[in-house]
PDB file of C-alpha atoms in Angstrom:
ATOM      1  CA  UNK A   1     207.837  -5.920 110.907  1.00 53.00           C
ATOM      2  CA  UNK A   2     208.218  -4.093 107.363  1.00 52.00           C
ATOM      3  CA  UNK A   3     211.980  -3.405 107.168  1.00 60.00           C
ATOM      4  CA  UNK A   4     210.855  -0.170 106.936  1.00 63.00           C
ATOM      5  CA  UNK A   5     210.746   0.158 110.454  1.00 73.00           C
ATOM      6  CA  UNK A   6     214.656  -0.022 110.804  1.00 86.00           C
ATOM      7  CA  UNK A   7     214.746   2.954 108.763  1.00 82.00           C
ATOM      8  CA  UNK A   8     211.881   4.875 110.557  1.00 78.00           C
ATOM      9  CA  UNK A   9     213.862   4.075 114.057  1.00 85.00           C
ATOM     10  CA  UNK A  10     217.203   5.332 112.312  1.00 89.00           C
ATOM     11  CA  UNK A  11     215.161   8.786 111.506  1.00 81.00           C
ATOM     12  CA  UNK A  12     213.751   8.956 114.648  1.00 79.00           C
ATOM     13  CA  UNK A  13     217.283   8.595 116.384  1.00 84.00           C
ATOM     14  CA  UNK A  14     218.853  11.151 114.017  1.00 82.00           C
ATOM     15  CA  UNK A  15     216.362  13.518 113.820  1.00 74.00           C
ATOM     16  CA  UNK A  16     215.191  13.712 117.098  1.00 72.00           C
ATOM     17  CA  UNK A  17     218.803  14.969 117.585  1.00 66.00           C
ATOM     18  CA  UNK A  18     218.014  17.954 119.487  1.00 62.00           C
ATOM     19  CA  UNK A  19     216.176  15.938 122.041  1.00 64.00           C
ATOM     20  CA  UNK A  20     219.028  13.735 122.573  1.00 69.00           C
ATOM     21  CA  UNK A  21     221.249  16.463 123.175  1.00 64.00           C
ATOM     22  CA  UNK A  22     219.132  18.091 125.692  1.00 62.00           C
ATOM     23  CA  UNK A  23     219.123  14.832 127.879  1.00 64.00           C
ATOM     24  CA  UNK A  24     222.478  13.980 127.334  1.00 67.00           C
ATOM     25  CA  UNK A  25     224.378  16.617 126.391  1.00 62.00           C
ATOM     26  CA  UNK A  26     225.349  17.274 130.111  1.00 62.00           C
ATOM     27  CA  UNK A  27     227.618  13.469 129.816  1.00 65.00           C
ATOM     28  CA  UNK A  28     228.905  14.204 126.184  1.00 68.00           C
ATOM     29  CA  UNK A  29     230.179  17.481 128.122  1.00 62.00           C
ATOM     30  CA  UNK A  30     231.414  15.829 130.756  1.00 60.00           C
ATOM     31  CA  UNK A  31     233.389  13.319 129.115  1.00 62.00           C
ATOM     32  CA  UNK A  32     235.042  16.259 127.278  1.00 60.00           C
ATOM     33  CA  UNK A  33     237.100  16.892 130.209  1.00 57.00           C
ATOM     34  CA  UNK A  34     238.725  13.397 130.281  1.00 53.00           C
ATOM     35  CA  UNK A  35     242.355  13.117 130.153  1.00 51.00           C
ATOM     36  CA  UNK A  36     242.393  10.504 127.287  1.00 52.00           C
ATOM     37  CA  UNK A  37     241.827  11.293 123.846  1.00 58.00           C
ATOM     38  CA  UNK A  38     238.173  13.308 122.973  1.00 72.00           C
ATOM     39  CA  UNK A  39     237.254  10.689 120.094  1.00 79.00           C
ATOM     40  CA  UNK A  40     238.567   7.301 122.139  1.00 83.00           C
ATOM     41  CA  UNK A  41     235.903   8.485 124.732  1.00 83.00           C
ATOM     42  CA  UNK A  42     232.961   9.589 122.803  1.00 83.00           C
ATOM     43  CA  UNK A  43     233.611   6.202 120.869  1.00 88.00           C
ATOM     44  CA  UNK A  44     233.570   4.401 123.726  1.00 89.00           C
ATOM     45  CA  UNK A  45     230.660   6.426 125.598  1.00 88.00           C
ATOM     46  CA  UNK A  46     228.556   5.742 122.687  1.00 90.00           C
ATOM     47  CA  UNK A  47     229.272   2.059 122.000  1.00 94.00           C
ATOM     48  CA  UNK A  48     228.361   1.156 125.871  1.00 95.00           C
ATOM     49  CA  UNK A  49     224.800   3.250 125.013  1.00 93.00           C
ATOM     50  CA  UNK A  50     223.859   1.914 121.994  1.00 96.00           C
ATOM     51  CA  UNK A  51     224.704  -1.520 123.466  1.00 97.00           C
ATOM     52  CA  UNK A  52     222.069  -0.978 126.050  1.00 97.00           C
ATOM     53  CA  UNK A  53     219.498   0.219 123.486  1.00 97.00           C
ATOM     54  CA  UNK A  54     220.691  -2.913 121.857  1.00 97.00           C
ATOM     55  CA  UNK A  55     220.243  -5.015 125.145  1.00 97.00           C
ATOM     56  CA  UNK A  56     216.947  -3.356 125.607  1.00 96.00           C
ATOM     57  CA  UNK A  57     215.603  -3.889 122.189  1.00 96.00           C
ATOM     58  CA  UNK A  58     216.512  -7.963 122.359  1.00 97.00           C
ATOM     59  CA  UNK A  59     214.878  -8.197 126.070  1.00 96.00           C
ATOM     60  CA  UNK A  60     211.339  -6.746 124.004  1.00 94.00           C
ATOM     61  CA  UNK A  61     212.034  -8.425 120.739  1.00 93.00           C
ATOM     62  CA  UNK A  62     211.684 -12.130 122.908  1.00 93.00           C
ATOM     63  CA  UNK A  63     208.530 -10.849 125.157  1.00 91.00           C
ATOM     64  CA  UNK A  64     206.944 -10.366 121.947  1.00 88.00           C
ATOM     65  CA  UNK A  65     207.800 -13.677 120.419  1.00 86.00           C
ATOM     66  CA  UNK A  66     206.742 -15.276 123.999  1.00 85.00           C
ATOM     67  CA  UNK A  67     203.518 -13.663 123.653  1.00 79.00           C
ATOM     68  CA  UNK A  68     203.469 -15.474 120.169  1.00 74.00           C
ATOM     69  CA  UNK A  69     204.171 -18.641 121.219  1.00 71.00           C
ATOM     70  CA  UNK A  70     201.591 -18.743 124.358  1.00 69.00           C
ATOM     71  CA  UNK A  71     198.980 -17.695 121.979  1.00 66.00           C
ATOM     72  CA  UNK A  72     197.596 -17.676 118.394  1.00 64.00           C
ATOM     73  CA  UNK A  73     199.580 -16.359 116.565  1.00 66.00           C
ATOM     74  CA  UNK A  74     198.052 -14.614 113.800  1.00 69.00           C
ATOM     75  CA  UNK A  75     195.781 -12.346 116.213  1.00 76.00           C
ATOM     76  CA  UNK A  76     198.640 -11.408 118.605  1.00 77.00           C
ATOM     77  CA  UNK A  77     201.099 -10.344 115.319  1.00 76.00           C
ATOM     78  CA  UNK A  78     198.345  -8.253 114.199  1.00 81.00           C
ATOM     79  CA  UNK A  79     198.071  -6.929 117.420  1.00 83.00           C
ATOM     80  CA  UNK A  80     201.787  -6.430 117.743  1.00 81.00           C
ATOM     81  CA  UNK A  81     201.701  -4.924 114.568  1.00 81.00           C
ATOM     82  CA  UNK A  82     198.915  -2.231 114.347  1.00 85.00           C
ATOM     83  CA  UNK A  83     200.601  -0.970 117.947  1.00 84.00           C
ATOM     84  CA  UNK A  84     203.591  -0.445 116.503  1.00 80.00           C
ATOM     85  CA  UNK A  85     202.423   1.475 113.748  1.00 81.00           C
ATOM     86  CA  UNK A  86     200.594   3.593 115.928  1.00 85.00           C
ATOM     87  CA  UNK A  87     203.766   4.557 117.729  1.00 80.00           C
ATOM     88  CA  UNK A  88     204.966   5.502 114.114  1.00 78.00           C
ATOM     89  CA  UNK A  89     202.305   7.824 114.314  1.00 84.00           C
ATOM     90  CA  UNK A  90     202.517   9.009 117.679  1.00 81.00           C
ATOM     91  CA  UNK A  91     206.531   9.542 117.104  1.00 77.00           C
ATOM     92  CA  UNK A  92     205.814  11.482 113.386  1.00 80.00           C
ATOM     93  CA  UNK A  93     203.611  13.948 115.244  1.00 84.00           C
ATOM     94  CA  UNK A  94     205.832  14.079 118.476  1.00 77.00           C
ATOM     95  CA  UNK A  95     208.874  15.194 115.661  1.00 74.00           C
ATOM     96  CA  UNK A  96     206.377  17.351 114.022  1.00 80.00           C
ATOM     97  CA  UNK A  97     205.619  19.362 116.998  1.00 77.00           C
ATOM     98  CA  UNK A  98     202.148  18.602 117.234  1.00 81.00           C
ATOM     99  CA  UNK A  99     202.596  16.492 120.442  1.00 75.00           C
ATOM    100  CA  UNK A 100     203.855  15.874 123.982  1.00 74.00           C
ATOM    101  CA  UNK A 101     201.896  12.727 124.272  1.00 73.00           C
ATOM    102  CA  UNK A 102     205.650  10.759 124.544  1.00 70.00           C
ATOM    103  CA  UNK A 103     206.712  12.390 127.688  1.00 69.00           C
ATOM    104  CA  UNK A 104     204.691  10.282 130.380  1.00 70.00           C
ATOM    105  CA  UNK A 105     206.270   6.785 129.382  1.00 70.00           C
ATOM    106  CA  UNK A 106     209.507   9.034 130.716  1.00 70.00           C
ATOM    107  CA  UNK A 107     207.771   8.317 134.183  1.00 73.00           C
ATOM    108  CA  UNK A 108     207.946   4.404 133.892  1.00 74.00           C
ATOM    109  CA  UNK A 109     211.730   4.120 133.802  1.00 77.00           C
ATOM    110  CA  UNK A 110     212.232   6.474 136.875  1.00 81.00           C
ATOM    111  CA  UNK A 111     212.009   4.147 139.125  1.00 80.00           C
ATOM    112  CA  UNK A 112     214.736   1.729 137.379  1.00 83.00           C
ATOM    113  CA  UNK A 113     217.213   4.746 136.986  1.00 84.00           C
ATOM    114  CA  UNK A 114     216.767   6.113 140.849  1.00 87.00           C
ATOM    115  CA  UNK A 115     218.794   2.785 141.409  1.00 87.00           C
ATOM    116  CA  UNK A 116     221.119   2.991 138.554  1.00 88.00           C
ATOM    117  CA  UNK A 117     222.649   6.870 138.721  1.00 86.00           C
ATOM    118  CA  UNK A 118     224.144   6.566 141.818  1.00 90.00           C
ATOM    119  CA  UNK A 119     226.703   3.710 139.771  1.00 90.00           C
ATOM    120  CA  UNK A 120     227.247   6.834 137.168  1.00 85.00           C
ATOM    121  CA  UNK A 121     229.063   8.952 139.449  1.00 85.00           C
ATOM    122  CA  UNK A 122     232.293   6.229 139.824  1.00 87.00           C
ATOM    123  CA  UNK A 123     232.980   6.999 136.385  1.00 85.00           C
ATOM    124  CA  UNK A 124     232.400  10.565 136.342  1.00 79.00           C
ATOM    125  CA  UNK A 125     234.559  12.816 135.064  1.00 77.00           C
ATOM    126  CA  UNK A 126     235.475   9.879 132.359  1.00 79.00           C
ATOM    127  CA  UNK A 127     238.897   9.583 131.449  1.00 82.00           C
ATOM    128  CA  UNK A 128     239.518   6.380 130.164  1.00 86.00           C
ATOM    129  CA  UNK A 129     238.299   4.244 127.658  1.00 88.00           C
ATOM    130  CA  UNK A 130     237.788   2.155 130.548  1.00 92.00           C
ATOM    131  CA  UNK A 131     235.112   4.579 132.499  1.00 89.00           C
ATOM    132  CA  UNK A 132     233.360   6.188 129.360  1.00 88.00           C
ATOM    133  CA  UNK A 133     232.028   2.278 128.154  1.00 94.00           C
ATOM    134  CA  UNK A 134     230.405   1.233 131.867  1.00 94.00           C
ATOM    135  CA  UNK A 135     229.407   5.260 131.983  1.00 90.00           C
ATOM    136  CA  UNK A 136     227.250   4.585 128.547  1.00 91.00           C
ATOM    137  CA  UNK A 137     226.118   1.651 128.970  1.00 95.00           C
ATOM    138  CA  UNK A 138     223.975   2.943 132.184  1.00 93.00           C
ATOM    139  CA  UNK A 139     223.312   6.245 130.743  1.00 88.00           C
ATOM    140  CA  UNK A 140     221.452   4.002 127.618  1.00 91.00           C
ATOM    141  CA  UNK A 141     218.945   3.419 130.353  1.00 92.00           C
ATOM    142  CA  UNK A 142     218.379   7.009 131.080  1.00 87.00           C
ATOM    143  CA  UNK A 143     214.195   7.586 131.014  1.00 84.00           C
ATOM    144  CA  UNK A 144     213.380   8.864 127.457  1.00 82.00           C
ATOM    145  CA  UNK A 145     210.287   9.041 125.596  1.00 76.00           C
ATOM    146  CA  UNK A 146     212.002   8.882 122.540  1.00 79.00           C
ATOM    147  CA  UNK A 147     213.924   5.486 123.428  1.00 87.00           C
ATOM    148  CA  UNK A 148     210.936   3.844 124.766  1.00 84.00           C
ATOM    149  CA  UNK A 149     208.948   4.743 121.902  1.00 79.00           C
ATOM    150  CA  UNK A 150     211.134   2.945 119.813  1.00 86.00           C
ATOM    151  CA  UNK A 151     211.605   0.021 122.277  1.00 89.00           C
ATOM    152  CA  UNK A 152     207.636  -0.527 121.441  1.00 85.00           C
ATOM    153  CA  UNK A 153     208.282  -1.457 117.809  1.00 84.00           C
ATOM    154  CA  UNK A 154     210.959  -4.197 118.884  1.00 88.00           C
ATOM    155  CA  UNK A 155     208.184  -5.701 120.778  1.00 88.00           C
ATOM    156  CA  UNK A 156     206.221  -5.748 118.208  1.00 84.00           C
ATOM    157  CA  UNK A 157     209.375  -7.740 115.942  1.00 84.00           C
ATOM    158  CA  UNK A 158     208.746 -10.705 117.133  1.00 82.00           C
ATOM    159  CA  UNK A 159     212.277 -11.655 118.356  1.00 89.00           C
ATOM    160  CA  UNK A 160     215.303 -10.726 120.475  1.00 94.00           C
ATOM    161  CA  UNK A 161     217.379 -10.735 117.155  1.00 94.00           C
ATOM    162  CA  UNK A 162     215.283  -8.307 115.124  1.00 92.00           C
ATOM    163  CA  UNK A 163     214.412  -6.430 118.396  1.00 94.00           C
ATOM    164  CA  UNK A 164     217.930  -5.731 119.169  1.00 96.00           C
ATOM    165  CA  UNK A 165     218.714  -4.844 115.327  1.00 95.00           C
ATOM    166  CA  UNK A 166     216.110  -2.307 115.271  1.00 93.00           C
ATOM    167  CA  UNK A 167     217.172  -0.650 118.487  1.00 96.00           C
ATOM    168  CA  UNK A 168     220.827  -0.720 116.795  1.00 96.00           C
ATOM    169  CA  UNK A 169     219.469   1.132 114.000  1.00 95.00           C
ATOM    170  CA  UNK A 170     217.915   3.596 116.413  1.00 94.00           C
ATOM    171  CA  UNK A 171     220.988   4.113 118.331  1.00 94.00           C
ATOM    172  CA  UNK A 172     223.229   4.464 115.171  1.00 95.00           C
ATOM    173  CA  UNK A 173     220.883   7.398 114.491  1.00 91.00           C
ATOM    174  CA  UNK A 174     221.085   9.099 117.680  1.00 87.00           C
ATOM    175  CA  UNK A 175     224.648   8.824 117.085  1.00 87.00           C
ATOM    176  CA  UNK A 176     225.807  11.578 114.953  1.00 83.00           C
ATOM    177  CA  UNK A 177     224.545  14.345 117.492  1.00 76.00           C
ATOM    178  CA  UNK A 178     225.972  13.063 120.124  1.00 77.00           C
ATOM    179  CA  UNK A 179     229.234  11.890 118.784  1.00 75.00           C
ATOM    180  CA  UNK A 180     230.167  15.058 117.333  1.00 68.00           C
ATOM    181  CA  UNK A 181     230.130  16.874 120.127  1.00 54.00           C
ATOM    182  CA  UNK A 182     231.861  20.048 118.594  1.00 43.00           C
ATOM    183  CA  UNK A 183     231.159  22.528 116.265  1.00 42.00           C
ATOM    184  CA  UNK A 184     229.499  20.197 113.904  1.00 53.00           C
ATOM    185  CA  UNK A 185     226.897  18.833 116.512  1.00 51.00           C
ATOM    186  CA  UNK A 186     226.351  22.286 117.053  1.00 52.00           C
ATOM    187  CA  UNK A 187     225.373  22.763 113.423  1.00 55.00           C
ATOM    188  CA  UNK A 188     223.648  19.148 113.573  1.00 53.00           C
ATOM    189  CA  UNK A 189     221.510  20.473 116.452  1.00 55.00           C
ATOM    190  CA  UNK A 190     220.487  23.805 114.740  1.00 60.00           C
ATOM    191  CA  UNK A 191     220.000  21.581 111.088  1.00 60.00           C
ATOM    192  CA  UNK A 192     217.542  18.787 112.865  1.00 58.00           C
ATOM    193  CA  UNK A 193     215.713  21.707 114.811  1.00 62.00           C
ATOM    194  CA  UNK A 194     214.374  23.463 111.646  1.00 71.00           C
ATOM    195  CA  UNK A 195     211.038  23.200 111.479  1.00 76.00           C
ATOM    196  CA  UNK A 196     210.412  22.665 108.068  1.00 78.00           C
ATOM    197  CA  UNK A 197     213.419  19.466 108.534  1.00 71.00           C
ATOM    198  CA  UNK A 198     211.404  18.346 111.751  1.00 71.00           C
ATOM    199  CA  UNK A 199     208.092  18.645 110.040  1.00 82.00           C
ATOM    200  CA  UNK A 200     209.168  16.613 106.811  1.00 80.00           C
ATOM    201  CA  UNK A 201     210.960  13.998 109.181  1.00 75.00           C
ATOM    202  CA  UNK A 202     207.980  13.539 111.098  1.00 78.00           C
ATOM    203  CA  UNK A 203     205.572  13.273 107.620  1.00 84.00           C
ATOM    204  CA  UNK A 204     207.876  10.478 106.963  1.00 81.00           C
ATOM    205  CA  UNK A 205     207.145   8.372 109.925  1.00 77.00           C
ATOM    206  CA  UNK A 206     203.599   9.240 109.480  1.00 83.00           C
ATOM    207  CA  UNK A 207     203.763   7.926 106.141  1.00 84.00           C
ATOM    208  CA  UNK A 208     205.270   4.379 107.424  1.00 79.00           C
ATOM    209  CA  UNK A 209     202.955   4.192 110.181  1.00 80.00           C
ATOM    210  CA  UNK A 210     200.150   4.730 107.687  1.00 87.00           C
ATOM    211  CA  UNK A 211     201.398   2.162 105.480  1.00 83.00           C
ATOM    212  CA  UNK A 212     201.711  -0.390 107.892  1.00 80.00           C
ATOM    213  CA  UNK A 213     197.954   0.100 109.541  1.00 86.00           C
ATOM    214  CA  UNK A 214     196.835   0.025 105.811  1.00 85.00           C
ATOM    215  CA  UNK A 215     199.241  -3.312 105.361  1.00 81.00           C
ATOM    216  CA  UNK A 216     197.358  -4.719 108.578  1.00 79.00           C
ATOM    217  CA  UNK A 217     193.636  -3.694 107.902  1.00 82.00           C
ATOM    218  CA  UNK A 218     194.259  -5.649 104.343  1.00 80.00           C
ATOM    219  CA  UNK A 219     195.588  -8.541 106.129  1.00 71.00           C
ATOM    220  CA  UNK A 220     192.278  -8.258 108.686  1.00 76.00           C
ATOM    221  CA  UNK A 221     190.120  -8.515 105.656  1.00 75.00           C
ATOM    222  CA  UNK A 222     192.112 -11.582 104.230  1.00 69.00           C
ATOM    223  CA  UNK A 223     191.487 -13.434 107.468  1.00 60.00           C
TER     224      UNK A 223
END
């Protein structure tokens, strides 16, 4: 993976800010109304969620490097490769407007969090340090097109290390919207929801997707 796929994750994450908010705002809320301190909670809320991303991202990263090491590997990374950078394209558009196509991989993860939101509820409202980690860590497993999206290009790394590091960058970049959780990620929320901001974000990850098929269809040609 071009290392310019940590920095279209990061965009994605930031930018698809108002998204983020609409399926978590309700816990950001919620953890509001702790008795500990506001900013020791979000912290901690956070860290447990991008954690899971994290988790997530490392468990891809070394399915792709198995399917590397069972096979050739030169077919299987171009493989890897060119569907990666279609997601890139598929996630530009979905930030440009110009697609839903993202929401029905929500419908995979259903079935995973029908078992896990039940466990939410022990730590709800969060008070404590304490509750808000466990709280985010199963709320990073929350069904979103967005996150599994992303999850695709750490399969396509290679590796649990570089998997994990590129759903770190994507969490890092969800994490300004949903950090703030004030009067600035109010302003965040209206900022990354202007179109013209949304449109140019999403021309950007067009623009790495493109490069990378172009990157692969030269290294096609060299083989």
């Amino acid at each position: 993976m071009p290392q310019s796929g940590y920095l279209a994750l990061f965009l994605i994450g930031f930018l698809g800010g108002t998204h983020c908010i609409g399926m978590c705002g309700g816990i950001v809320s919620a953890l509001s109304l702790g008795a500990g301190s506001p900013s020791s909670l979000h912290l901690a809320y956070n860290a447990g969620r991008i954690a899971s991303y994290s988790a997530a991202g490392a468990i891809a990263g070394a399915l792709g490097g198995a399917s590397l090491a069972l096979s050739d590997q030169l077919p299987v990374r171009i493989i890897l490769f060119i569907l990666a950078n279609l997601m890139l394209l598929a996630l530009g558009l979905y930030l440009m407007g110009l697609t839903r196509v993202l929401a029905f991989s929500e419908r995979f993860g259903q079935k995973l969090w029908r078992h896990l939101q039940p466990l939410t509820r022990r730590y709800l409202p969060a008070r404590t340090v304490a509750q808000a980690f466990p709280l985010g860590l199963l709320w990073g497993w929350l069904p979103c097109g967005l996150v599994y999206s992303a999850l695709v290009t750490a399969l396509a790394s290679g590796s649990a290390l570089r998997g994990a590091g590129m759903m770190l960058a994507f969490g890092l970049g969800t994490l300004p919207n949903l950090l703030l959780a004030g009067l600035l990620a109010v302003r965040l929320k209206v900022y990354a929801a202007i179109p013209a901001v949304r449109f140019s974000a999403g021309l950007l990850i067009l623009t790495f997707g493109l490069w990378g098929l172009f990157a692969a269809l030269r290294l096609i040609v060299q083989v």
